[in-house]
């Protein structure tokens, strides 16, 4: 196979899916040492000729589905691409940098964040819950019910009048809350009891009728998340709490999921769950039958996982400094891609809900990073600001990237995604 030598030229063809930036697709001869800046200048030159376009646009370049981050020559050598044929180089408009918006101050470590519409829900190590607006206004301080740190929060449902959400705590309970938006008051709908050690994670399914919790007792528990606990097949009522039996809710199903703490819980379908654990494994479960469908072995503890329905893959943050991508449908369970830039434990990951290539990661190095799966060696952006370790991040509203940390803050960045 012929590779590019010193001073060699390679034949390339520019292609794009963004029709407004299309240039003639005839082959061009360029130096193999060409960096991205030269390719960018060349595409802009061609655009001026064909479209009379005068403003310079920043592009990213893909060769063999991976962003060009080196010279053409180095990329070609690494990917073992033959120079005998014309090399297609796809270009897309560069993702604009997210803009820092707000810093929401709390009294203690922020260990949980979730966003729905314009509302941000945060949970802290001082057992408190808060609701904020996307513009950074503190809207509601929720009366302390939990007796230990809140580790995970999730919205269940929301309309104009009211919303329900869940908080999971190290006090071994998950609490379902109802928030009356007009009167700005909350009531406890149910206290979910059954775990024997602190909860780490809660996840709600897409139908909003079920939720699942993972805890330090190694168990995965599935609960009704509806306002009325109409389960017939749950564990017997004899186990219900004597203190306030009407509010106590028992799990529909308990699964002995892992050998160590269950640190990640995400629904991949209305009846399928994925868990990640400190025992170095990710498992996929049938929520209706309680059986395991698939296991993905890792070599380090997993601290957080997320699943994207857009690309149907899992990202996992780990006790080393890497984020890994797995394809649960694949027969071989090897890591498909490894993303390396953090310098410490990766504690939080969150997929974009609108772009199959983009995700966030947060780590103990105080950094939040915005990644594109086509650029494994370097993130698109570092979202700096946290002054201590990052404990959680969320991107469920496409416009806002949010993260919480041990500096007692939630940081909000506004996403300025290029419109395709």
CSV table of C-alpha atoms in Angstrom, one decimal:
chain,number,residue,atom,x,y,z
A,1,UNK,CA,0.0,0.0,0.0
A,2,UNK,CA,1.4,3.4,-1.0
A,3,UNK,CA,1.6,6.0,1.8
A,4,UNK,CA,2.4,9.6,1.6
A,5,UNK,CA,6.1,10.4,1.7
A,6,UNK,CA,8.0,13.6,2.4
A,7,UNK,CA,6.7,16.5,0.2
A,8,UNK,CA,4.2,14.2,-1.4
A,9,UNK,CA,0.9,15.3,-2.8
A,10,UNK,CA,-2.4,13.4,-2.1
A,11,UNK,CA,-5.5,13.4,-4.2
A,12,UNK,CA,-8.6,14.5,-2.2
A,13,UNK,CA,-12.2,15.3,-2.8
A,14,UNK,CA,-14.3,17.6,-0.5
A,15,UNK,CA,-17.8,16.3,0.3
A,16,UNK,CA,-20.4,17.7,2.7
A,17,UNK,CA,-23.9,16.9,3.9
A,18,UNK,CA,-24.5,20.6,4.5
A,19,UNK,CA,-25.7,21.6,1.1
A,20,UNK,CA,-25.4,25.4,1.7
A,21,UNK,CA,-21.6,24.8,1.9
A,22,UNK,CA,-21.3,22.4,-1.1
A,23,UNK,CA,-18.3,23.0,-3.4
A,24,UNK,CA,-17.6,21.2,-6.7
A,25,UNK,CA,-16.5,17.7,-5.9
A,26,UNK,CA,-13.7,17.2,-8.4
A,27,UNK,CA,-10.4,15.8,-7.1
A,28,UNK,CA,-7.7,18.2,-5.9
A,29,UNK,CA,-4.1,17.7,-5.3
A,30,UNK,CA,-2.8,18.9,-1.9
A,31,UNK,CA,0.4,18.5,0.1
A,32,UNK,CA,0.3,15.5,2.4
A,33,UNK,CA,1.6,17.7,5.2
A,34,UNK,CA,-1.5,19.9,5.0
A,35,UNK,CA,-2.9,20.9,8.4
A,36,UNK,CA,-6.6,21.6,9.1
A,37,UNK,CA,-6.0,25.4,8.7
A,38,UNK,CA,-4.9,24.9,5.1
A,39,UNK,CA,-7.9,22.7,4.2
A,40,UNK,CA,-10.1,25.3,5.8
A,41,UNK,CA,-8.6,28.1,3.7
A,42,UNK,CA,-9.0,25.9,0.6
A,43,UNK,CA,-12.7,25.1,1.2
A,44,UNK,CA,-13.4,28.8,1.9
A,45,UNK,CA,-11.6,29.7,-1.4
A,46,UNK,CA,-13.8,27.2,-3.3
A,47,UNK,CA,-16.9,28.6,-1.6
A,48,UNK,CA,-16.1,32.1,-2.7
A,49,UNK,CA,-15.6,31.0,-6.3
A,50,UNK,CA,-18.8,29.0,-6.5
A,51,UNK,CA,-21.2,30.8,-4.1
A,52,UNK,CA,-19.8,34.4,-4.0
A,53,UNK,CA,-19.6,33.8,-0.2
A,54,UNK,CA,-17.3,36.3,1.5
A,55,UNK,CA,-17.4,35.5,5.2
A,56,UNK,CA,-14.9,32.9,6.3
A,57,UNK,CA,-16.5,29.8,7.9
A,58,UNK,CA,-14.7,27.5,10.3
A,59,UNK,CA,-15.0,23.8,9.4
A,60,UNK,CA,-14.1,20.5,10.9
A,61,UNK,CA,-12.8,17.8,8.6
A,62,UNK,CA,-13.6,14.0,8.8
A,63,UNK,CA,-11.4,11.4,7.1
A,64,UNK,CA,-12.7,7.8,7.6
A,65,UNK,CA,-15.4,9.1,10.1
A,66,UNK,CA,-12.9,10.6,12.4
A,67,UNK,CA,-12.1,14.3,12.9
A,68,UNK,CA,-8.7,15.4,11.5
A,69,UNK,CA,-6.7,16.6,14.4
A,70,UNK,CA,-3.2,16.2,12.9
A,71,UNK,CA,-1.8,16.7,9.4
A,72,UNK,CA,-3.3,14.7,6.6
A,73,UNK,CA,-0.1,12.6,6.4
A,74,UNK,CA,-0.2,11.5,10.0
A,75,UNK,CA,-3.9,10.8,9.9
A,76,UNK,CA,-3.6,8.7,6.7
A,77,UNK,CA,-0.7,6.7,8.2
A,78,UNK,CA,-2.5,6.0,11.5
A,79,UNK,CA,-5.7,5.0,9.7
A,80,UNK,CA,-3.8,3.0,7.1
A,81,UNK,CA,-5.5,4.8,4.2
A,82,UNK,CA,-4.2,4.1,0.8
A,83,UNK,CA,-2.9,7.2,-1.2
A,84,UNK,CA,-3.5,5.4,-4.5
A,85,UNK,CA,-7.1,6.4,-4.5
A,86,UNK,CA,-8.8,9.8,-4.1
A,87,UNK,CA,-9.4,10.4,-0.4
A,88,UNK,CA,-12.9,11.8,0.5
A,89,UNK,CA,-12.7,14.5,3.1
A,90,UNK,CA,-16.1,15.4,4.6
A,91,UNK,CA,-16.4,18.9,6.1
A,92,UNK,CA,-19.0,20.2,8.5
A,93,UNK,CA,-19.3,23.6,10.1
A,94,UNK,CA,-17.4,23.7,13.4
A,95,UNK,CA,-19.5,23.5,16.6
A,96,UNK,CA,-19.6,26.9,18.2
A,97,UNK,CA,-18.2,27.2,21.7
A,98,UNK,CA,-20.9,27.0,24.5
A,99,UNK,CA,-21.2,30.3,26.4
A,100,UNK,CA,-21.0,30.4,30.2
A,101,UNK,CA,-24.4,31.7,31.5
A,102,UNK,CA,-24.7,31.4,35.3
A,103,UNK,CA,-23.3,30.0,38.5
A,104,UNK,CA,-25.9,28.9,41.0
A,105,UNK,CA,-24.6,29.0,44.6
A,106,UNK,CA,-25.5,26.3,47.1
A,107,UNK,CA,-24.5,25.7,50.7
A,108,UNK,CA,-22.9,22.4,50.1
A,109,UNK,CA,-21.6,20.0,47.4
A,110,UNK,CA,-24.0,19.7,44.5
A,111,UNK,CA,-24.2,16.0,43.7
A,112,UNK,CA,-27.3,15.8,41.5
A,113,UNK,CA,-28.8,17.9,38.7
A,114,UNK,CA,-31.6,17.4,36.2
A,115,UNK,CA,-33.3,19.8,33.8
A,116,UNK,CA,-36.8,19.8,32.3
A,117,UNK,CA,-38.0,22.6,30.1
A,118,UNK,CA,-36.8,25.8,31.8
A,119,UNK,CA,-36.5,24.2,35.3
A,120,UNK,CA,-33.3,23.0,37.0
A,121,UNK,CA,-33.6,20.6,39.9
A,122,UNK,CA,-30.5,20.2,42.1
A,123,UNK,CA,-29.7,18.0,45.1
A,124,UNK,CA,-27.0,18.5,47.7
A,125,UNK,CA,-24.8,16.8,50.3
A,126,UNK,CA,-26.7,18.9,53.0
A,127,UNK,CA,-29.8,16.8,52.2
A,128,UNK,CA,-31.5,19.8,50.5
A,129,UNK,CA,-33.3,20.0,47.1
A,130,UNK,CA,-33.7,23.2,45.0
A,131,UNK,CA,-35.5,24.3,41.9
A,132,UNK,CA,-34.0,27.1,39.7
A,133,UNK,CA,-35.0,28.7,36.4
A,134,UNK,CA,-32.7,28.4,33.4
A,135,UNK,CA,-32.0,32.1,33.8
A,136,UNK,CA,-30.4,31.3,37.2
A,137,UNK,CA,-33.1,32.5,39.6
A,138,UNK,CA,-33.6,30.4,42.8
A,139,UNK,CA,-37.2,29.4,42.6
A,140,UNK,CA,-37.8,27.0,45.5
A,141,UNK,CA,-35.9,25.7,48.5
A,142,UNK,CA,-37.5,22.3,49.2
A,143,UNK,CA,-38.0,21.5,52.9
A,144,UNK,CA,-35.5,19.0,54.2
A,145,UNK,CA,-36.9,15.5,54.3
A,146,UNK,CA,-33.9,13.4,53.6
A,147,UNK,CA,-31.6,12.6,56.5
A,148,UNK,CA,-28.5,12.1,54.4
A,149,UNK,CA,-26.9,13.4,51.1
A,150,UNK,CA,-29.0,13.4,48.0
A,151,UNK,CA,-27.1,11.5,45.3
A,152,UNK,CA,-29.4,11.6,42.3
A,153,UNK,CA,-32.5,13.4,41.0
A,154,UNK,CA,-34.8,13.0,38.0
A,155,UNK,CA,-37.9,14.7,36.7
A,156,UNK,CA,-40.9,12.3,36.2
A,157,UNK,CA,-43.5,14.5,34.5
A,158,UNK,CA,-44.3,18.1,33.9
A,159,UNK,CA,-47.1,20.2,32.5
A,160,UNK,CA,-48.0,23.9,33.0
A,161,UNK,CA,-49.7,23.4,36.4
A,162,UNK,CA,-47.6,20.8,38.1
A,163,UNK,CA,-44.6,18.5,38.0
A,164,UNK,CA,-43.4,15.3,39.7
A,165,UNK,CA,-39.8,14.4,40.4
A,166,UNK,CA,-37.8,12.0,42.5
A,167,UNK,CA,-34.8,12.4,44.8
A,168,UNK,CA,-32.6,9.4,45.8
A,169,UNK,CA,-30.5,9.7,49.0
A,170,UNK,CA,-27.9,8.0,51.1
A,171,UNK,CA,-30.6,7.7,53.7
A,172,UNK,CA,-31.7,4.5,51.8
A,173,UNK,CA,-34.9,6.1,50.4
A,174,UNK,CA,-36.1,7.6,47.2
A,175,UNK,CA,-38.8,10.2,47.5
A,176,UNK,CA,-41.4,11.1,44.8
A,177,UNK,CA,-42.5,14.7,45.1
A,178,UNK,CA,-45.3,16.7,43.5
A,179,UNK,CA,-44.7,20.3,42.8
A,180,UNK,CA,-47.6,22.7,42.3
A,181,UNK,CA,-46.1,25.3,40.0
A,182,UNK,CA,-48.7,28.0,40.5
A,183,UNK,CA,-48.5,28.0,44.3
A,184,UNK,CA,-44.8,27.0,44.2
A,185,UNK,CA,-45.3,24.3,46.9
A,186,UNK,CA,-44.3,20.7,47.1
A,187,UNK,CA,-45.9,17.6,48.7
A,188,UNK,CA,-44.4,14.1,49.2
A,189,UNK,CA,-46.3,11.6,47.1
A,190,UNK,CA,-44.4,8.5,48.2
A,191,UNK,CA,-41.3,7.4,50.1
A,192,UNK,CA,-39.8,4.4,48.4
A,193,UNK,CA,-38.3,2.0,51.0
A,194,UNK,CA,-36.5,-1.3,50.5
A,195,UNK,CA,-32.8,-0.6,50.0
A,196,UNK,CA,-30.5,-1.6,52.9
A,197,UNK,CA,-27.7,0.9,52.1
A,198,UNK,CA,-27.5,4.4,50.5
A,199,UNK,CA,-28.9,5.0,47.1
A,200,UNK,CA,-26.5,6.2,44.3
A,201,UNK,CA,-28.7,6.6,41.2
A,202,UNK,CA,-32.3,6.9,40.1
A,203,UNK,CA,-33.6,6.6,36.5
A,204,UNK,CA,-37.1,7.1,35.1
A,205,UNK,CA,-38.3,5.3,31.9
A,206,UNK,CA,-39.5,7.1,28.8
A,207,UNK,CA,-43.2,6.3,29.6
A,208,UNK,CA,-42.7,8.0,33.0
A,209,UNK,CA,-44.6,5.2,34.8
A,210,UNK,CA,-41.6,3.3,36.2
A,211,UNK,CA,-38.3,4.2,37.9
A,212,UNK,CA,-35.3,2.2,39.0
A,213,UNK,CA,-32.8,2.8,41.8
A,214,UNK,CA,-29.3,1.5,42.3
A,215,UNK,CA,-27.6,1.4,45.7
A,216,UNK,CA,-24.6,0.4,47.8
A,217,UNK,CA,-26.5,-2.8,48.7
A,218,UNK,CA,-25.7,-4.0,45.2
A,219,UNK,CA,-29.5,-4.2,44.4
A,220,UNK,CA,-31.5,-2.8,41.5
A,221,UNK,CA,-35.1,-2.0,42.5
A,222,UNK,CA,-37.9,-1.1,40.1
A,223,UNK,CA,-40.8,1.1,41.4
A,224,UNK,CA,-44.0,2.6,40.1
A,225,UNK,CA,-43.4,6.3,39.6
A,226,UNK,CA,-47.1,7.2,39.2
A,227,UNK,CA,-48.9,9.5,41.7
A,228,UNK,CA,-51.1,6.5,42.8
A,229,UNK,CA,-49.4,3.3,43.8
A,230,UNK,CA,-51.7,0.9,42.0
A,231,UNK,CA,-49.3,-2.0,41.9
A,232,UNK,CA,-50.9,-5.4,42.4
A,233,UNK,CA,-47.7,-7.5,42.1
A,234,UNK,CA,-45.4,-5.6,44.4
A,235,UNK,CA,-43.9,-7.0,47.6
A,236,UNK,CA,-46.5,-7.7,50.3
A,237,UNK,CA,-48.0,-4.8,52.3
A,238,UNK,CA,-47.1,-6.4,55.6
A,239,UNK,CA,-43.6,-4.9,55.0
A,240,UNK,CA,-45.0,-1.4,54.8
A,241,UNK,CA,-43.8,1.3,57.2
A,242,UNK,CA,-45.9,1.7,60.4
A,243,UNK,CA,-45.1,5.4,60.6
A,244,UNK,CA,-47.0,6.6,57.6
A,245,UNK,CA,-48.2,3.6,55.7
A,246,UNK,CA,-50.1,5.6,53.1
A,247,UNK,CA,-46.9,7.3,51.8
A,248,UNK,CA,-44.6,4.2,51.9
A,249,UNK,CA,-44.1,2.5,48.5
A,250,UNK,CA,-42.6,-0.9,48.1
A,251,UNK,CA,-40.6,-2.0,45.0
A,252,UNK,CA,-42.3,-3.9,42.2
A,253,UNK,CA,-39.2,-5.9,41.7
A,254,UNK,CA,-35.8,-6.4,43.3
A,255,UNK,CA,-32.8,-7.7,41.3
A,256,UNK,CA,-29.5,-8.8,42.8
A,257,UNK,CA,-27.7,-6.8,40.1
A,258,UNK,CA,-24.0,-6.6,41.0
A,259,UNK,CA,-21.3,-7.6,43.4
A,260,UNK,CA,-20.6,-4.0,44.5
A,261,UNK,CA,-22.4,-0.6,44.5
A,262,UNK,CA,-24.7,0.1,41.6
A,263,UNK,CA,-23.5,3.5,40.4
A,264,UNK,CA,-25.3,4.0,37.1
A,265,UNK,CA,-29.0,3.3,36.1
A,266,UNK,CA,-30.5,4.2,32.8
A,267,UNK,CA,-33.5,3.0,30.8
A,268,UNK,CA,-32.8,2.0,27.2
A,269,UNK,CA,-36.4,1.0,26.4
A,270,UNK,CA,-39.7,1.1,28.3
A,271,UNK,CA,-38.9,-2.3,29.8
A,272,UNK,CA,-35.1,-2.5,29.4
A,273,UNK,CA,-32.5,-1.2,31.9
A,274,UNK,CA,-28.8,-0.7,31.9
A,275,UNK,CA,-26.7,-0.6,35.1
A,276,UNK,CA,-23.1,0.2,35.8
A,277,UNK,CA,-21.2,-0.8,38.9
A,278,UNK,CA,-18.1,-0.4,41.0
A,279,UNK,CA,-17.7,-4.2,40.3
A,280,UNK,CA,-16.2,-3.2,36.8
A,281,UNK,CA,-19.3,-4.4,34.9
A,282,UNK,CA,-22.2,-3.0,32.9
A,283,UNK,CA,-25.3,-5.1,32.7
A,284,UNK,CA,-28.5,-5.0,30.6
A,285,UNK,CA,-31.7,-6.1,32.2
A,286,UNK,CA,-35.2,-7.1,31.2
A,287,UNK,CA,-37.2,-5.0,33.6
A,288,UNK,CA,-40.4,-7.1,33.3
A,289,UNK,CA,-38.8,-10.5,33.9
A,290,UNK,CA,-35.9,-9.3,36.0
A,291,UNK,CA,-33.4,-11.4,34.0
A,292,UNK,CA,-30.0,-10.2,32.7
A,293,UNK,CA,-29.8,-10.0,28.9
A,294,UNK,CA,-26.2,-9.1,28.4
A,295,UNK,CA,-23.1,-8.2,30.4
A,296,UNK,CA,-20.2,-6.0,29.4
A,297,UNK,CA,-17.0,-6.5,31.4
A,298,UNK,CA,-14.8,-3.5,32.2
A,299,UNK,CA,-11.4,-3.2,33.8
A,300,UNK,CA,-12.2,-0.4,36.3
A,301,UNK,CA,-15.1,0.7,38.5
A,302,UNK,CA,-17.9,2.5,36.5
A,303,UNK,CA,-19.1,5.7,38.2
A,304,UNK,CA,-21.8,6.8,35.7
A,305,UNK,CA,-23.4,5.6,32.5
A,306,UNK,CA,-25.7,7.1,29.9
A,307,UNK,CA,-27.6,5.6,26.9
A,308,UNK,CA,-28.5,7.4,23.7
A,309,UNK,CA,-31.7,6.4,21.9
A,310,UNK,CA,-30.3,8.3,18.9
A,311,UNK,CA,-27.2,6.1,18.3
A,312,UNK,CA,-28.2,3.2,20.7
A,313,UNK,CA,-24.8,3.2,22.4
A,314,UNK,CA,-23.6,3.5,26.0
A,315,UNK,CA,-21.0,5.9,27.4
A,316,UNK,CA,-19.4,5.2,30.8
A,317,UNK,CA,-17.3,7.3,33.1
A,318,UNK,CA,-14.7,5.3,35.0
A,319,UNK,CA,-12.2,5.2,37.9
A,320,UNK,CA,-9.4,5.8,35.5
A,321,UNK,CA,-9.5,9.0,33.5
A,322,UNK,CA,-11.3,7.6,30.4
A,323,UNK,CA,-14.8,7.7,29.0
A,324,UNK,CA,-15.6,4.6,27.0
A,325,UNK,CA,-18.3,3.9,24.4
A,326,UNK,CA,-19.9,0.5,24.1
A,327,UNK,CA,-22.4,-0.9,21.7
A,328,UNK,CA,-24.8,-3.1,23.6
A,329,UNK,CA,-26.1,-4.8,20.4
A,330,UNK,CA,-22.6,-5.9,19.4
A,331,UNK,CA,-21.6,-9.6,20.0
A,332,UNK,CA,-18.1,-8.6,21.1
A,333,UNK,CA,-18.2,-6.5,24.2
A,334,UNK,CA,-15.0,-4.6,23.5
A,335,UNK,CA,-14.8,-0.9,23.9
A,336,UNK,CA,-15.8,0.8,20.6
A,337,UNK,CA,-14.1,4.1,21.4
A,338,UNK,CA,-12.1,5.5,24.3
A,339,UNK,CA,-12.1,9.3,25.0
A,340,UNK,CA,-9.1,10.5,26.8
A,341,UNK,CA,-8.5,14.0,28.1
A,342,UNK,CA,-9.5,14.1,31.8
A,343,UNK,CA,-6.7,13.8,34.3
A,344,UNK,CA,-8.8,12.1,37.1
A,345,UNK,CA,-11.8,10.0,37.8
A,346,UNK,CA,-14.7,10.6,35.4
A,347,UNK,CA,-17.8,10.9,37.7
A,348,UNK,CA,-20.5,12.0,35.3
A,349,UNK,CA,-21.6,11.5,31.6
A,350,UNK,CA,-24.6,12.8,29.7
A,351,UNK,CA,-25.5,12.4,26.0
A,352,UNK,CA,-27.0,15.2,24.0
A,353,UNK,CA,-30.7,14.5,23.4
A,354,UNK,CA,-30.7,16.0,19.9
A,355,UNK,CA,-27.3,15.1,18.4
A,356,UNK,CA,-26.1,11.5,18.2
A,357,UNK,CA,-22.4,12.5,18.2
A,358,UNK,CA,-22.2,14.8,21.2
A,359,UNK,CA,-21.9,14.2,24.9
A,360,UNK,CA,-20.7,15.8,28.2
A,361,UNK,CA,-18.3,14.4,30.8
A,362,UNK,CA,-17.4,15.7,34.2
A,363,UNK,CA,-14.5,14.6,36.4
A,364,UNK,CA,-12.6,15.0,39.6
A,365,UNK,CA,-10.1,17.2,37.7
A,366,UNK,CA,-12.7,20.1,38.1
A,367,UNK,CA,-13.4,19.9,34.3
A,368,UNK,CA,-16.6,19.5,32.2
A,369,UNK,CA,-15.8,18.5,28.6
A,370,UNK,CA,-18.0,18.6,25.5
A,371,UNK,CA,-17.1,15.7,23.2
A,372,UNK,CA,-17.9,14.6,19.7
A,373,UNK,CA,-17.7,10.8,19.2
A,374,UNK,CA,-15.8,11.4,16.0
A,375,UNK,CA,-12.9,13.0,17.9
A,376,UNK,CA,-11.8,10.6,20.6
A,377,UNK,CA,-8.3,12.1,21.2
A,378,UNK,CA,-9.5,15.6,22.1
A,379,UNK,CA,-12.8,17.1,23.3
A,380,UNK,CA,-14.4,19.8,21.3
A,381,UNK,CA,-14.4,22.2,24.3
A,382,UNK,CA,-13.4,22.4,27.9
A,383,UNK,CA,-16.2,24.0,29.9
A,384,UNK,CA,-14.1,25.4,32.7
A,385,UNK,CA,-15.4,27.1,35.8
A,386,UNK,CA,-15.7,24.6,38.6
A,387,UNK,CA,-13.1,25.1,41.3
A,388,UNK,CA,-13.5,21.6,42.8
A,389,UNK,CA,-14.4,18.1,41.6
A,390,UNK,CA,-17.4,17.8,39.3
A,391,UNK,CA,-20.0,15.4,40.6
A,392,UNK,CA,-22.9,15.5,38.1
A,393,UNK,CA,-23.8,16.8,34.7
A,394,UNK,CA,-27.0,16.9,32.6
A,395,UNK,CA,-27.9,17.8,29.0
A,396,UNK,CA,-31.6,16.9,28.8
A,397,UNK,CA,-32.5,20.4,27.6
A,398,UNK,CA,-30.6,20.8,24.3
A,399,UNK,CA,-30.0,24.5,24.9
A,400,UNK,CA,-28.3,24.1,28.3
A,401,UNK,CA,-25.3,22.2,29.5
A,402,UNK,CA,-25.4,22.0,33.3
A,403,UNK,CA,-23.1,20.5,35.9
A,404,UNK,CA,-22.8,20.5,39.7
A,405,UNK,CA,-19.7,20.1,41.9
A,406,UNK,CA,-17.9,20.1,45.2
A,407,UNK,CA,-17.4,23.9,44.8
A,408,UNK,CA,-21.1,24.2,45.9
A,409,UNK,CA,-22.2,25.4,42.5
A,410,UNK,CA,-24.2,24.5,39.5
A,411,UNK,CA,-22.7,25.9,36.3
A,412,UNK,CA,-24.8,26.6,33.2
A,413,UNK,CA,-23.5,26.9,29.7
A,414,UNK,CA,-25.6,27.9,26.8
A,415,UNK,CA,-25.2,25.6,23.7
A,416,UNK,CA,-24.9,27.5,20.5
A,417,UNK,CA,-25.3,24.5,18.2
A,418,UNK,CA,-24.8,25.2,14.5
A,419,UNK,CA,-28.1,24.7,12.7
A,420,UNK,CA,-27.7,21.9,10.2
